[in-house]
CSV table of C-alpha atoms and ligand atoms in Angstrom, one decimal:
chain,number,residue,atom,x,y,z
A,1,MET,CA,101.9,114.2,152.1
A,2,THR,CA,100.1,115.0,148.8
A,3,GLN,CA,101.9,114.1,145.6
A,4,PRO,CA,102.6,116.9,143.1
A,5,ILE,CA,100.4,116.9,140.0
A,6,ARG,CA,102.2,115.1,137.1
A,7,THR,CA,101.8,116.2,133.5
A,8,VAL,CA,101.0,113.4,131.1
A,9,THR,CA,100.7,112.9,127.3
A,10,VAL,CA,99.1,109.8,125.8
A,11,LEU,CA,100.3,108.9,122.3
A,12,GLY,CA,97.7,106.6,120.6
A,13,ALA,CA,95.0,107.7,123.0
A,14,THR,CA,92.1,106.2,121.0
A,15,GLY,CA,93.5,102.7,121.0
A,16,SER,CA,93.0,99.8,123.5
A,17,VAL,CA,96.0,100.7,125.6
A,18,GLY,CA,95.4,104.5,125.3
A,19,GLN,CA,91.8,104.1,126.5
A,20,SER,CA,92.8,101.9,129.4
A,21,THR,CA,95.4,104.6,130.4
A,22,LEU,CA,92.7,107.3,130.2
A,23,ASP,CA,90.4,105.2,132.3
A,24,LEU,CA,93.0,105.2,135.1
A,25,ILE,CA,93.8,108.9,134.7
A,26,GLU,CA,90.1,109.7,135.0
A,27,ARG,CA,89.8,107.7,138.2
A,28,ASN,CA,92.7,109.8,139.7
A,29,ARG,CA,91.7,113.2,138.3
A,30,GLY,CA,93.6,115.2,140.9
A,31,ALA,CA,96.9,113.5,140.3
A,32,TYR,CA,97.5,114.1,136.6
A,33,GLU,CA,97.2,117.0,134.2
A,34,VAL,CA,96.8,115.9,130.5
A,35,LEU,CA,98.9,117.9,128.1
A,36,ALA,CA,98.1,116.1,124.9
A,37,LEU,CA,96.3,113.2,123.4
A,38,THR,CA,97.1,111.9,119.9
A,39,ALA,CA,95.3,109.6,117.4
A,40,HIS,CA,95.6,108.7,113.7
A,41,ARG,CA,92.2,109.1,112.1
A,42,ASP,CA,89.6,108.6,114.9
A,43,VAL,CA,88.4,112.2,115.3
A,44,ALA,CA,85.3,111.4,117.3
A,45,GLY,CA,87.2,109.1,119.7
A,46,LEU,CA,90.0,111.7,120.1
A,47,ALA,CA,87.7,114.6,120.7
A,48,ALA,CA,85.5,112.7,123.2
A,49,SER,CA,88.6,111.5,125.1
A,50,ALA,CA,90.2,115.0,125.2
A,51,VAL,CA,87.0,116.4,126.7
A,52,ARG,CA,86.7,113.5,129.1
A,53,VAL,CA,90.1,114.1,130.7
A,54,GLY,CA,90.3,117.8,130.1
A,55,ALA,CA,93.4,117.6,127.8
A,56,ARG,CA,95.1,120.9,126.7
A,57,GLN,CA,95.7,119.6,123.1
A,58,ALA,CA,94.2,117.0,120.8
A,59,VAL,CA,96.5,116.0,117.9
A,60,ILE,CA,95.3,114.0,114.9
A,61,ALA,CA,98.1,112.6,112.7
A,62,ASP,CA,96.1,112.7,109.5
A,63,SER,CA,96.3,116.4,108.5
A,64,SER,CA,93.3,116.2,106.2
A,65,LEU,CA,91.2,115.7,109.4
A,66,TYR,CA,92.1,119.1,111.0
A,67,GLY,CA,88.8,120.7,110.1
A,68,ALA,CA,86.8,117.8,111.5
A,69,LEU,CA,88.8,117.9,114.8
A,70,SER,CA,88.4,121.7,115.1
A,71,ASP,CA,84.7,121.4,114.6
A,72,ALA,CA,84.4,118.5,117.1
A,73,LEU,CA,86.3,120.6,119.8
A,74,ALA,CA,84.7,123.9,119.1
A,75,GLY,CA,83.8,125.7,122.3
A,76,THR,CA,85.7,123.3,124.6
A,77,GLY,CA,88.9,125.3,124.9
A,78,ILE,CA,90.9,122.3,123.8
A,79,GLU,CA,93.4,123.1,121.1
A,80,ALA,CA,93.1,121.0,117.9
A,81,ILE,CA,96.3,120.3,116.0
A,82,ALA,CA,97.0,118.0,113.0
A,83,GLY,CA,99.8,116.3,111.1
A,84,GLU,CA,102.5,113.7,111.7
A,85,GLU,CA,105.0,116.4,112.8
A,86,ALA,CA,102.4,117.6,115.3
A,87,VAL,CA,102.3,114.2,116.9
A,88,VAL,CA,106.2,114.3,117.3
A,89,ASP,CA,105.9,117.8,118.7
A,90,ALA,CA,103.3,116.7,121.2
A,91,ALA,CA,105.7,113.9,122.3
A,92,ALA,CA,108.5,116.4,122.6
A,93,ALA,CA,106.5,118.9,124.8
A,94,GLY,CA,108.1,117.6,127.9
A,95,ALA,CA,105.3,115.8,129.8
A,96,ASP,CA,106.5,114.2,133.1
A,97,TRP,CA,105.0,110.9,131.9
A,98,THR,CA,104.3,109.9,128.3
A,99,MET,CA,102.4,106.8,127.3
A,100,ALA,CA,103.7,105.5,124.0
A,101,ALA,CA,100.8,103.5,122.7
A,102,ILE,CA,100.8,104.1,118.9
A,103,VAL,CA,100.7,100.8,117.1
A,104,GLY,CA,103.5,99.9,114.7
A,105,THR,CA,106.6,101.7,113.5
A,106,ALA,CA,104.5,104.8,113.1
A,107,GLY,CA,105.2,105.2,116.8
A,108,LEU,CA,109.0,105.3,116.4
A,109,ARG,CA,109.6,109.1,115.8
A,110,PRO,CA,107.2,110.2,118.6
A,111,VAL,CA,108.8,107.7,121.1
A,112,MET,CA,112.3,109.0,120.2
A,113,ALA,CA,111.1,112.6,120.7
A,114,ALA,CA,109.6,111.7,124.1
A,115,LEU,CA,112.8,109.8,125.1
A,116,ARG,CA,115.0,112.8,124.2
A,117,GLN,CA,113.1,114.9,126.9
A,118,GLY,CA,114.8,112.9,129.7
A,119,LYS,CA,111.4,112.2,131.5
A,120,THR,CA,109.5,109.0,132.0
A,121,VAL,CA,108.2,107.1,129.0
A,122,ALA,CA,105.8,104.2,129.5
A,123,LEU,CA,106.3,101.9,126.5
A,124,ALA,CA,103.5,99.8,125.0
A,125,ASN,CA,104.6,100.4,121.4
A,126,LYS,CA,106.8,97.3,121.1
A,127,GLU,CA,107.4,97.6,117.4
A,128,SER,CA,109.5,100.7,118.0
A,129,LEU,CA,111.9,98.9,120.3
A,130,VAL,CA,112.0,95.8,118.0
A,131,SER,CA,113.0,98.0,115.0
A,132,ALA,CA,115.3,100.4,116.7
A,133,GLY,CA,116.2,99.0,120.1
A,134,ASP,CA,119.8,99.9,120.2
A,135,VAL,CA,119.2,103.5,119.0
A,136,MET,CA,116.3,104.0,121.4
A,137,ILE,CA,118.2,102.6,124.4
A,138,ALA,CA,121.2,104.8,123.6
A,139,ALA,CA,118.8,107.9,123.4
A,140,ALA,CA,117.3,107.1,126.7
A,141,ARG,CA,120.7,106.7,128.3
A,142,GLU,CA,121.9,110.0,126.8
A,143,SER,CA,118.9,112.1,128.0
A,144,GLY,CA,118.5,110.2,131.3
A,145,ALA,CA,114.9,109.2,130.3
A,146,ARG,CA,113.3,106.4,132.3
A,147,LEU,CA,111.7,103.7,130.1
A,148,LEU,CA,109.0,101.8,131.9
A,149,PRO,CA,107.7,98.6,130.2
A,150,VAL,CA,103.9,98.4,129.8
A,151,ASP,CA,103.6,95.2,127.8
A,152,SER,CA,102.3,92.9,130.6
A,153,GLU,CA,105.2,90.4,130.2
A,154,HIS,CA,107.9,93.0,130.4
A,155,ASN,CA,106.2,94.9,133.2
A,156,ALA,CA,106.1,91.6,135.1
A,157,VAL,CA,109.8,91.0,134.5
A,158,PHE,CA,110.5,94.6,135.5
A,159,GLN,CA,108.8,93.9,138.8
A,160,CYS,CA,110.8,90.7,139.4
A,161,PHE,CA,114.2,91.6,137.9
A,162,ASP,CA,117.1,92.5,140.3
A,163,ARG,CA,118.7,95.4,138.4
A,164,GLU,CA,121.5,95.6,140.9
A,165,ARG,CA,122.5,92.0,140.3
A,166,PRO,CA,121.8,91.1,136.7
A,167,GLY,CA,124.5,88.4,136.9
A,168,ALA,CA,122.4,86.5,139.5
A,169,VAL,CA,119.7,86.0,136.8
A,170,ARG,CA,119.8,82.8,134.9
A,171,ARG,CA,116.8,83.2,132.6
A,172,ILE,CA,113.8,85.4,131.8
A,173,ILE,CA,110.8,83.3,130.8
A,174,LEU,CA,108.0,85.1,129.0
A,175,THR,CA,104.6,83.5,129.2
A,176,ALA,CA,102.3,83.2,126.1
A,177,SER,CA,98.6,82.5,126.3
A,178,GLY,CA,99.0,80.5,123.0
A,179,GLY,CA,96.3,82.6,121.3
A,180,PRO,CA,93.1,81.4,119.7
A,181,PHE,CA,94.7,78.6,117.6
A,182,ARG,CA,96.7,76.9,120.4
A,183,ARG,CA,94.8,73.6,119.6
A,184,ALA,CA,94.1,74.2,115.9
A,185,SER,CA,95.4,71.8,113.2
A,186,ILE,CA,97.5,73.2,110.3
A,187,ASP,CA,94.5,72.5,108.1
A,188,GLU,CA,92.2,74.6,110.3
A,189,MET,CA,94.9,77.4,110.5
A,190,ARG,CA,94.9,77.5,106.6
A,191,ARG,CA,91.3,78.7,106.7
A,192,VAL,CA,91.5,81.2,109.5
A,193,THR,CA,89.5,84.5,108.9
A,194,PRO,CA,90.5,87.9,110.3
A,195,ALA,CA,87.4,87.8,112.6
A,196,GLN,CA,88.6,84.5,114.1
A,197,ALA,CA,92.2,85.8,114.5
A,198,VAL,CA,91.3,88.9,116.3
A,199,ALA,CA,89.0,87.1,118.8
A,200,HIS,CA,91.7,86.5,121.5
A,201,PRO,CA,90.6,84.0,124.2
A,202,VAL,CA,92.0,86.0,127.2
A,203,TRP,CA,93.0,89.6,126.3
A,204,ALA,CA,91.0,92.4,124.7
A,205,MET,CA,93.4,94.2,122.4
A,206,GLY,CA,93.8,96.1,119.1
A,207,ALA,CA,93.5,94.2,115.8
A,208,LYS,CA,97.3,94.2,114.9
A,209,ILE,CA,98.5,92.8,118.2
A,210,SER,CA,95.6,90.3,118.3
A,211,VAL,CA,96.8,88.8,115.0
A,212,ASP,CA,100.4,88.8,116.2
A,213,SER,CA,99.2,86.9,119.3
A,214,ALA,CA,97.4,84.4,117.0
A,215,THR,CA,100.6,83.7,115.0
A,216,LEU,CA,102.8,83.9,118.1
A,217,MET,CA,104.8,86.6,116.3
A,218,ASN,CA,103.8,88.8,119.3
A,219,LYS,CA,105.8,86.5,121.6
A,220,GLY,CA,108.7,86.7,119.1
A,221,LEU,CA,108.6,90.5,119.1
A,222,GLU,CA,108.4,90.4,122.9
A,223,LEU,CA,111.6,88.3,123.1
A,224,ILE,CA,113.4,91.0,121.1
A,225,GLU,CA,111.8,93.7,123.2
A,226,ALA,CA,112.9,92.0,126.4
A,227,PHE,CA,116.4,91.6,125.1
A,228,HIS,CA,116.7,95.4,124.7
A,229,LEU,CA,115.1,96.1,128.1
A,230,PHE,CA,117.0,93.7,130.3
A,231,PRO,CA,120.8,93.2,130.2
A,232,LEU,CA,121.0,89.4,129.4
A,233,ASP,CA,122.3,87.4,126.5
A,234,ALA,CA,119.9,86.4,123.7
A,235,GLU,CA,120.0,82.7,124.8
A,236,GLN,CA,118.8,83.7,128.3
A,237,PHE,CA,115.3,84.5,127.1
A,238,ASP,CA,112.7,81.8,126.8
A,239,VAL,CA,109.0,81.3,126.2
A,240,VAL,CA,106.5,79.0,127.8
A,241,VAL,CA,102.8,78.7,126.9
A,242,HIS,CA,100.5,79.3,129.8
A,243,PRO,CA,96.9,79.5,128.6
A,244,GLN,CA,95.3,81.0,131.8
A,245,SER,CA,97.6,84.2,131.5
A,246,VAL,CA,97.7,84.5,135.2
A,247,ILE,CA,101.5,84.5,135.5
A,248,HIS,CA,102.6,87.3,133.2
A,249,SER,CA,106.3,86.3,133.2
A,250,LEU,CA,109.1,84.9,135.4
A,251,VAL,CA,112.7,85.6,136.3
A,252,GLU,CA,114.8,82.6,137.2
A,253,TYR,CA,117.8,83.2,139.5
A,254,VAL,CA,121.1,81.1,139.6
A,255,ASP,CA,120.1,79.7,143.0
A,256,GLY,CA,117.0,78.1,141.5
A,257,SER,CA,114.5,80.7,142.7
A,258,PHE,CA,111.8,81.7,140.2
A,259,LEU,CA,110.1,85.1,140.8
A,260,ALA,CA,106.8,85.5,139.0
A,261,GLN,CA,104.3,88.4,138.7
A,262,MET,CA,100.7,87.4,138.7
A,263,GLY,CA,97.4,89.2,138.1
A,264,SER,CA,94.1,89.3,136.2
A,265,PRO,CA,94.6,89.6,132.4
A,266,ASP,CA,93.7,93.3,132.4
A,267,MET,CA,96.1,95.8,130.8
A,268,ARG,CA,95.1,98.4,133.4
A,269,ILE,CA,97.3,96.5,135.9
A,270,PRO,CA,100.7,97.0,134.2
A,271,ILE,CA,99.6,100.5,133.0
A,272,ALA,CA,98.7,101.4,136.6
A,273,HIS,CA,102.1,100.1,137.7
A,274,ALA,CA,103.9,102.4,135.2
A,275,LEU,CA,101.6,105.4,135.9
A,276,ALA,CA,102.1,105.3,139.6
A,277,TRP,CA,105.7,104.1,139.6
A,278,PRO,CA,107.6,104.0,142.0
A,279,SER,CA,104.4,104.1,144.1
A,280,ARG,CA,101.3,101.9,143.6
A,281,MET,CA,97.7,103.0,142.8
A,282,GLU,CA,94.3,101.3,143.2
A,283,THR,CA,92.7,99.8,140.1
A,284,PRO,CA,89.2,98.6,139.5
A,285,CYS,CA,90.6,95.3,138.0
A,286,GLU,CA,89.2,92.0,139.1
A,287,ARG,CA,91.3,90.5,141.8
A,288,LEU,CA,92.8,87.1,141.4
A,289,ASP,CA,90.9,84.3,143.1
A,290,LEU,CA,93.6,81.6,143.4
A,291,VAL,CA,91.2,79.0,144.7
A,292,LYS,CA,88.8,79.6,141.8
A,293,ILE,CA,91.7,79.3,139.4
A,294,SER,CA,92.8,76.2,141.2
A,295,HIS,CA,95.5,75.2,138.7
A,296,LEU,CA,97.9,76.7,136.2
A,297,ASP,CA,99.0,74.9,133.0
A,298,PHE,CA,102.2,75.2,131.1
A,299,GLU,CA,103.4,73.7,127.8
A,300,ALA,CA,106.2,74.2,125.3
A,301,PRO,CA,105.3,76.4,122.2
A,302,ASP,CA,104.9,74.4,119.0
A,303,LEU,CA,107.4,76.0,116.6
A,304,GLU,CA,106.1,74.0,113.6
A,305,ARG,CA,102.6,75.3,113.7
A,306,PHE,CA,103.8,78.7,114.8
A,307,PRO,CA,106.9,79.4,112.6
A,308,ALA,CA,106.8,83.1,113.4
A,309,LEU,CA,108.1,82.5,116.9
A,310,ALA,CA,111.0,80.3,115.5
A,311,LEU,CA,111.8,83.1,113.0
A,312,ALA,CA,111.8,85.8,115.7
A,313,LYS,CA,114.1,83.6,117.9
A,314,GLN,CA,116.6,83.3,114.9
A,315,VAL,CA,116.4,87.1,114.3
A,316,LEU,CA,117.1,87.7,118.0
A,317,ARG,CA,120.2,85.5,117.8
A,318,GLU,CA,121.5,87.1,114.6
A,319,GLY,CA,120.7,90.8,115.5
A,320,GLY,CA,121.7,93.7,113.2
A,321,ALA,CA,119.1,95.0,110.9
A,322,LYS,CA,117.0,91.8,110.9
A,323,SER,CA,114.6,92.8,113.7
A,324,ALA,CA,113.6,96.0,111.8
A,325,ILE,CA,113.0,93.9,108.7
A,326,LEU,CA,111.0,91.3,110.6
A,327,ASN,CA,108.9,94.0,112.2
A,328,ALA,CA,108.2,95.9,109.0
A,329,SER,CA,107.4,92.8,106.9
A,330,ASN,CA,105.2,91.5,109.6
A,331,GLU,CA,103.2,94.8,109.8
A,332,VAL,CA,102.7,94.6,106.0
A,333,ALA,CA,101.6,90.9,106.2
A,334,VAL,CA,99.2,91.5,109.1
A,335,ALA,CA,97.6,94.5,107.4
A,336,SER,CA,97.2,92.4,104.2
A,337,PHE,CA,95.7,89.5,106.2
A,338,LEU,CA,93.3,91.9,107.9
A,339,ASP,CA,92.3,93.1,104.4
A,340,SER,CA,91.7,89.5,103.3
A,341,ARG,CA,94.5,89.7,100.8
A,342,LEU,CA,96.8,87.2,102.5
A,343,ALA,CA,96.2,83.8,104.1
A,344,PHE,CA,96.9,83.5,107.8
A,345,LEU,CA,99.7,81.0,107.4
A,346,ASP,CA,101.4,83.2,104.9
A,347,ILE,CA,102.1,86.0,107.4
A,348,ALA,CA,105.2,84.2,108.7
A,349,THR,CA,106.2,83.2,105.1
A,350,ILE,CA,106.2,86.9,104.0
A,351,ALA,CA,108.4,87.8,106.9
A,352,TYR,CA,110.8,84.9,106.2
A,353,GLU,CA,111.1,85.7,102.5
A,354,THR,CA,111.6,89.4,103.1
A,355,LEU,CA,114.5,88.5,105.4
A,356,GLN,CA,115.9,86.2,102.7
A,357,GLU,CA,115.8,89.0,100.1
A,358,TYR,CA,117.1,91.9,102.1
A,359,ALA,CA,120.3,92.1,104.2
A,360,PRO,CA,121.4,95.6,104.9
A,361,PRO,CA,124.0,96.5,107.6
A,362,ALA,CA,122.9,97.2,111.2
A,363,PRO,CA,121.3,100.7,111.5
A,364,THR,CA,123.0,103.3,113.6
A,365,SER,CA,120.4,106.1,113.5
A,366,ILE,CA,116.7,106.5,113.4
A,367,ASP,CA,116.9,107.6,109.7
A,368,GLU,CA,118.7,104.4,108.8
A,369,VAL,CA,116.1,102.4,110.7
A,370,LEU,CA,113.3,104.2,108.8
A,371,GLU,CA,115.0,103.5,105.5
A,372,ILE,CA,115.3,99.8,106.3
A,373,ASP,CA,111.7,99.8,107.3
A,374,ARG,CA,110.7,101.4,104.0
A,375,GLN,CA,112.7,99.0,101.9
A,376,ALA,CA,111.4,96.0,103.9
A,377,ARG,CA,107.8,97.1,103.5
A,378,ARG,CA,108.3,97.5,99.7
A,379,ILE,CA,109.7,94.0,99.4
A,380,ALA,CA,107.0,92.5,101.6
A,381,ARG,CA,104.2,94.3,99.6
A,382,ASP,CA,105.6,92.8,96.4
A,383,LEU,CA,105.8,89.4,98.0
A,384,VAL,CA,102.2,89.7,99.2
A,385,GLY,CA,101.1,90.6,95.6
A,386,LYS,CA,102.7,87.3,94.4
A,387,CYS,CA,101.0,85.2,97.1
A,388,PRO,CA,97.8,83.7,95.8
A,389,ILE,CA,95.0,83.6,98.5
B,1,NDP,P1,95.1,100.0,118.8
B,1,NDP,O1,95.1,99.6,117.4
B,1,NDP,O2,93.9,99.7,119.6
B,1,NDP,O3,95.4,101.6,118.9
B,1,NDP,C1,96.5,102.1,118.2
B,1,NDP,C2,96.6,103.6,118.4
B,1,NDP,O4,97.6,104.2,117.6
B,1,NDP,C3,95.3,104.4,118.1
B,1,NDP,O5,95.2,105.5,119.0
B,1,NDP,C4,95.6,104.8,116.7
B,1,NDP,O6,94.8,106.0,116.3
B,1,NDP,C5,97.0,105.2,116.8
B,1,NDP,N1,97.7,105.1,115.5
B,1,NDP,C6,97.6,104.1,114.6
B,1,NDP,N2,98.4,104.4,113.5
B,1,NDP,C7,98.9,105.6,113.7
B,1,NDP,C8,99.7,106.5,112.9
B,1,NDP,N3,100.2,106.1,111.7
B,1,NDP,N4,100.1,107.7,113.4
B,1,NDP,C9,99.7,108.0,114.7
B,1,NDP,N5,98.9,107.3,115.4
B,1,NDP,C10,98.5,106.1,115.0
B,1,NDP,O7,96.4,99.3,119.4
B,1,NDP,P2,96.7,98.8,120.9
B,1,NDP,O8,96.3,99.8,121.9
B,1,NDP,O9,96.2,97.4,121.0
B,1,NDP,O10,98.3,98.7,120.9
B,1,NDP,C11,99.1,99.8,120.9
B,1,NDP,C12,100.5,99.4,121.1
B,1,NDP,O11,100.6,98.7,122.4
B,1,NDP,C13,101.0,98.3,120.1
B,1,NDP,O12,102.3,98.5,119.8
B,1,NDP,C14,100.8,97.0,120.8
B,1,NDP,O13,101.7,96.0,120.3
B,1,NDP,C15,101.1,97.4,122.2
B,1,NDP,N6,100.5,96.5,123.2
B,1,NDP,C16,99.1,96.4,123.3
B,1,NDP,C17,98.5,95.7,124.2
B,1,NDP,C18,97.0,95.6,124.3
B,1,NDP,O14,96.5,95.0,125.3
B,1,NDP,N7,96.2,96.2,123.4
B,1,NDP,C19,99.3,94.9,125.2
B,1,NDP,C20,100.7,95.1,125.1
B,1,NDP,C21,101.3,95.9,124.1
B,1,NDP,P3,93.3,105.8,115.6
B,1,NDP,O15,92.4,105.2,116.6
B,1,NDP,O16,92.9,107.1,115.2
B,1,NDP,O17,93.6,104.8,114.4
């Protein structure tokens, strides 16, 4: 029996996850109809992608780029639209399946708009869930939207977790590759440049998440993300360093069984899982050769060299507004590091100090989350200004 065509929208289509998603859509042309693609400023990338997959609309968030996008799409029949609100509108247009792959809190309002439609949202944008987890999960429950995790670790847990019997789960263990500085000394880490930090040994990703992987803040954000996605207590989430990134995460059951999902470190595998769910689709990804891999290594994370992970664990235990503050201050610190205005080791310090300075009550709405985000960014920016490089 042929499957009905599904309409899809890709938020953050020009990024690493967005492009991997479009690659899979292109390989299965007959199965999907692309309603809208969105980007921030990459007009050329957006226009080329929209033509490639035959999108109905291309939306650029920076409204000053409307003319450039219209010119780039002239004669294609694809509608050019611009502005932050237009991105939210595209997310709210009711696609059967929406990929949320905008980086950072900028993705929050579009993700909320997509969740309110009651359809399927494939979530890569972890920062939105870290900042506004309770509000997002409540919105998904209210509309009946299905949230499919795309982050490889959460997708792995999703594939192994017995949703009918959460009480039978003892622990969720997220694996971490350890990033490019797994073996670096503190002295070496003091001198890390942006180019070194974005050169991840295993995964090819956007700049922000690559820096987060290098500080292990990424794993910390993922712990908080996992807490919102799977119904366990904060102390039931753990991290183990696994440099080969073959096991993407594990679920431990009370009887001593561990279920793990394995695969090549290629984001198209978890994206394909979410795109075809509840079916499966073929991917061009390299298949695992277990004999060639021959062994798998595991080690405990070093919380002294990677204080960002320790900080995120504390934030997970304490809850409330802290995760929104952690996320916002980390985004400011990472952007400053990428601009060579902050030293690598000070990224976690900025997040720590912002959390010390600012302690608002837990947010209950997206507006409150966004206000906390704004204040935390302001404080973090001031702190960066006082931090000599
Ligand atoms: P990229 O930096 O490669 O891409 C980000 C995308 O978001 C681009 O399309 C960018 O547009 C768009 N964007 C950036 N800022 C804004 C804004 N203010 N308004 C609207 N759109 C914006 O990121 P990744 O693809 O690496 O990551 C995307 C998300 O997925 C992140 O949350 C990341 O943590 C998560 N993730 C990524 C993984 C990966 O392998 N890359 C793995 C797991 C999760 P433009 O190109 O025009 O700037």
